[in-house]
Coordinates of C-alpha atoms in Angstrom, one line a residue:
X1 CA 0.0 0.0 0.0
X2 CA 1.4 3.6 -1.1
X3 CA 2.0 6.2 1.4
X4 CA -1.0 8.3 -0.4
X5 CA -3.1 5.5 0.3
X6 CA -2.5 5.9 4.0
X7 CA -2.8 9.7 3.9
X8 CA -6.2 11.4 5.1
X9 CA -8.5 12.8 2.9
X10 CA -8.0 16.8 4.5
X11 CA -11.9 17.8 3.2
X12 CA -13.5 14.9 4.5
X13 CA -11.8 14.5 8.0
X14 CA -12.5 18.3 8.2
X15 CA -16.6 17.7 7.5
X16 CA -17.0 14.7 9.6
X17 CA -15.7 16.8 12.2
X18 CA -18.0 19.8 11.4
X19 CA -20.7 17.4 11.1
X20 CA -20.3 15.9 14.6
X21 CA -19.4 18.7 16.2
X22 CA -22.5 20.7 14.8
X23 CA -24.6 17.1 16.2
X24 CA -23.4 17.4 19.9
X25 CA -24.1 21.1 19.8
X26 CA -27.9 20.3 18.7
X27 CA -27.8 17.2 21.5
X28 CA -26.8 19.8 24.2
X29 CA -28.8 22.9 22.6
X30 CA -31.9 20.1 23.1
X31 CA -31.9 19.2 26.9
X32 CA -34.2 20.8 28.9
X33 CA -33.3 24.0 30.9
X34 CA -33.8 22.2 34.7
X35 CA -31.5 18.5 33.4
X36 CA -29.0 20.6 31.9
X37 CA -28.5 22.5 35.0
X38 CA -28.8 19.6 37.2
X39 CA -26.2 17.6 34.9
X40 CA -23.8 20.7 34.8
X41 CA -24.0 20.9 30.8
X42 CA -21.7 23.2 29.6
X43 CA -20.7 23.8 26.0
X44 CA -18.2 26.0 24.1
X45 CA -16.1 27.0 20.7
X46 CA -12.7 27.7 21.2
X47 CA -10.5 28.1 17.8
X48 CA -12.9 26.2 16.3
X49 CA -13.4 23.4 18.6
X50 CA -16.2 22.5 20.0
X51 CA -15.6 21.4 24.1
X52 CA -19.0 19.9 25.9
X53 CA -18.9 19.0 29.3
X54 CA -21.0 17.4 32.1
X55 CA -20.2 17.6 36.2
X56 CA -22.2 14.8 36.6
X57 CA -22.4 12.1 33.4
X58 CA -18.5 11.2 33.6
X59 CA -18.7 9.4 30.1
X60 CA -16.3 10.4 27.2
X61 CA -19.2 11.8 25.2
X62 CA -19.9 14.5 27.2
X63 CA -16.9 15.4 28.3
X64 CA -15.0 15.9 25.2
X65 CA -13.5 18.1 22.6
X66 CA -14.3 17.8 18.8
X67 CA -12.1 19.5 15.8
X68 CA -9.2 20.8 17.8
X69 CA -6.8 21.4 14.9
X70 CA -8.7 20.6 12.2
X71 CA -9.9 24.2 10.9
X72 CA -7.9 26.7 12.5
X73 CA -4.6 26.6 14.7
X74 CA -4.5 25.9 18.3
X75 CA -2.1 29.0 20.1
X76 CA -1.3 28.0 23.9
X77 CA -3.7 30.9 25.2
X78 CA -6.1 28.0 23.6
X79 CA -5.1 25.4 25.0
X80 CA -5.3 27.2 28.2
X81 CA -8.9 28.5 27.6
X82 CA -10.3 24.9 27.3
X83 CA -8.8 23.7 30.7
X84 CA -10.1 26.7 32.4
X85 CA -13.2 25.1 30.5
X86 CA -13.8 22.1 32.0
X87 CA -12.3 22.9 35.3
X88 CA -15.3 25.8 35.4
X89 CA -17.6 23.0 34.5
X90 CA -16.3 20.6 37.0
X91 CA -15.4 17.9 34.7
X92 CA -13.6 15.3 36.4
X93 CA -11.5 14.3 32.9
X94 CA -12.0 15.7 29.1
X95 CA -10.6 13.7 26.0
X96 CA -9.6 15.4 23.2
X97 CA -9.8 13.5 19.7
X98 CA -7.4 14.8 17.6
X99 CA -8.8 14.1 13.9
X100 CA -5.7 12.7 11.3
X101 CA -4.4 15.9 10.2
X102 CA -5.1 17.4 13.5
X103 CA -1.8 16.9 14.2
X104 CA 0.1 19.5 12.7
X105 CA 2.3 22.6 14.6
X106 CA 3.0 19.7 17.6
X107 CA -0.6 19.7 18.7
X108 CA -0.4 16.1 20.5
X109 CA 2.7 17.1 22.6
X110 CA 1.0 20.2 23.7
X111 CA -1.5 18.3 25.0
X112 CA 0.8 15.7 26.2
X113 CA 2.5 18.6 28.3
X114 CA -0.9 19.2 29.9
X115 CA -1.8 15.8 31.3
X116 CA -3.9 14.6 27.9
X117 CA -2.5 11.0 27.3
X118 CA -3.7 8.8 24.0
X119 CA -5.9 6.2 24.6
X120 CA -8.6 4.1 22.1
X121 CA -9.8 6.0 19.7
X122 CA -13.2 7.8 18.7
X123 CA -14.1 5.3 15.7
X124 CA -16.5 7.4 13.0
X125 CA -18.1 5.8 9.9
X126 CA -18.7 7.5 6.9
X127 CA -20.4 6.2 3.4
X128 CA -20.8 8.4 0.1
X129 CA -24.3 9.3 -0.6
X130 CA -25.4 6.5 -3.1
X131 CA -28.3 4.3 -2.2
X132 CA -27.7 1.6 0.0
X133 CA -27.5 -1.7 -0.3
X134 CA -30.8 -3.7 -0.1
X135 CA -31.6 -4.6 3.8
X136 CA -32.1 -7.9 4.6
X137 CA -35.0 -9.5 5.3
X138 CA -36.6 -8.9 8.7
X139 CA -39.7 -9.0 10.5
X140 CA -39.3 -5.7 12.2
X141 CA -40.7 -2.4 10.4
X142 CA -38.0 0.4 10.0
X143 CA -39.3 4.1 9.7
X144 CA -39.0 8.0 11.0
X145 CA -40.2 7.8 14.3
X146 CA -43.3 9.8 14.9
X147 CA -43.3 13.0 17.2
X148 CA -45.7 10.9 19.0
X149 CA -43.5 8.1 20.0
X150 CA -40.5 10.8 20.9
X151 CA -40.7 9.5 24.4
X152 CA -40.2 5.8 23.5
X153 CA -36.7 7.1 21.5
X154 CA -35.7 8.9 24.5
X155 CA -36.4 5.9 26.9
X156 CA -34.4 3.6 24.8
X157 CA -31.1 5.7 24.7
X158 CA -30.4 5.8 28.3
X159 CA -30.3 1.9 28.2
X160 CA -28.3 1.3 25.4
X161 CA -25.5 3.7 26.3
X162 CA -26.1 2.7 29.8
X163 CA -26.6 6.2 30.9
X164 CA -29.2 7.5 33.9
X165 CA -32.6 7.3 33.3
X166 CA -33.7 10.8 33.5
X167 CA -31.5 12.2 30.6
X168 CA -34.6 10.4 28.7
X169 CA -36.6 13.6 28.5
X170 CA -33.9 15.3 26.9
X171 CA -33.0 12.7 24.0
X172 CA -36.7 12.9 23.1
X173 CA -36.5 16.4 22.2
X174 CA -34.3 15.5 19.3
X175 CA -37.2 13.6 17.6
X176 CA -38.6 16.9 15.8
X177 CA -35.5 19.2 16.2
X178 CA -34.5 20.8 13.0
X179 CA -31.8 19.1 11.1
X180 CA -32.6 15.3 13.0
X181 CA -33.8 12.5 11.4
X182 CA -34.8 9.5 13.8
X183 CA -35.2 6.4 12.6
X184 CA -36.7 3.1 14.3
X185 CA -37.2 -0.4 14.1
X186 CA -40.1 -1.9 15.7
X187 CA -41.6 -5.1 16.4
X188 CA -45.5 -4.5 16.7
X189 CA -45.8 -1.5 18.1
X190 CA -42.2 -1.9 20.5
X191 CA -39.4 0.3 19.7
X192 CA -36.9 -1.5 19.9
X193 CA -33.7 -0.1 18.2
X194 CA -32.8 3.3 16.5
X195 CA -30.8 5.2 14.9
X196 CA -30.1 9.1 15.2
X197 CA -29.1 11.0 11.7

């Protein structure tokens, strides 16, 4: 395999990142006034990063930082801006997933010199935009869910990312929120998996 083949593609690293980090802004934008002050959600762009935190759900995804590096340079003034950041928020740890490309103007040793340390990675899936292959055959129906079933969505989340149960209200909301498109698959009239887009 050539070294080219290896390289990243700079454009699409760079919009996956917008995309996801434009997603988790929507997620936080969408919880509800009281759980996001009783979670200690916190959100902010710095250089064109996007850092999300949580006092109390100590998971990855919500203490994290998205696109650091990949549309603008990171200056130590920065750097120093996003761990005032989540020490304001009381975050008890933040990850930082530096993108390929992201890496450029010694980035990961900055953050090395702060206490960041690699670990596994953020994994991210992409597929062009041609129709998909045919599904197989199943005895589940898969469709938008309704506005009406928005509470079933946001019931199911907190048990399959094994989070608490009253951040269910506030996944809900994204059924309806402009620019979401949530899909489920049923059996009868149980939801029983879905898929945010």
């Amino acid at each position: 395999m050539s070294a080219d083949a290896l390289r990243p593609d700079v454009a699409l690293v760079r919009a996956c990142e917008e995309v996801e980090s434009a997603a988790f802004e929507s997620i936080l934008g969408a919880a509800p006034p009281g759980l996001a002050a009783s979670l200690g959600l916190a959100h902010t762009r710095i250089a064109g990063a996007l850092a999300i935190a949580s006092r109390s759900l100590q998971k990855r995804m919500y203490n994290h930082v998205f696109a650091l590096g990949v549309g603008a340079p990171v200056s130590p003034g920065d750097l120093d801006a996003l761990e005032a950041f989540f020490a304001h928020a009381g975050s008890a740890s933040a990850r930082v997933a530096l993108a390929p490309g992201a890496h450029a103007g010694g980035l990961a040793d900055s953050l090395a010199a702060r206490g960041f340390h690699p670990e596994d990675r953020w994994l991210r899936l992409w597929r062009d935009a041609s129709a998909p292959c045919e599904p197989p055959a199943t005895s589940l129906v898969v469709r938008e869910i309704a506005p009406a079933e928005a509470g079933a969505f946001g019931a199911l989340l907190p048990q399959a990312f094994a989070h608490p149960e009253n951040v269910a209200p506030w996944f809900a909301q994204l059924v309806g929120r402009a620019g979401w498109r949530i899909v489920g698959a049923f059996e009868g009239d149980a939801l029983v998996a879905c898929g945010a887009l």
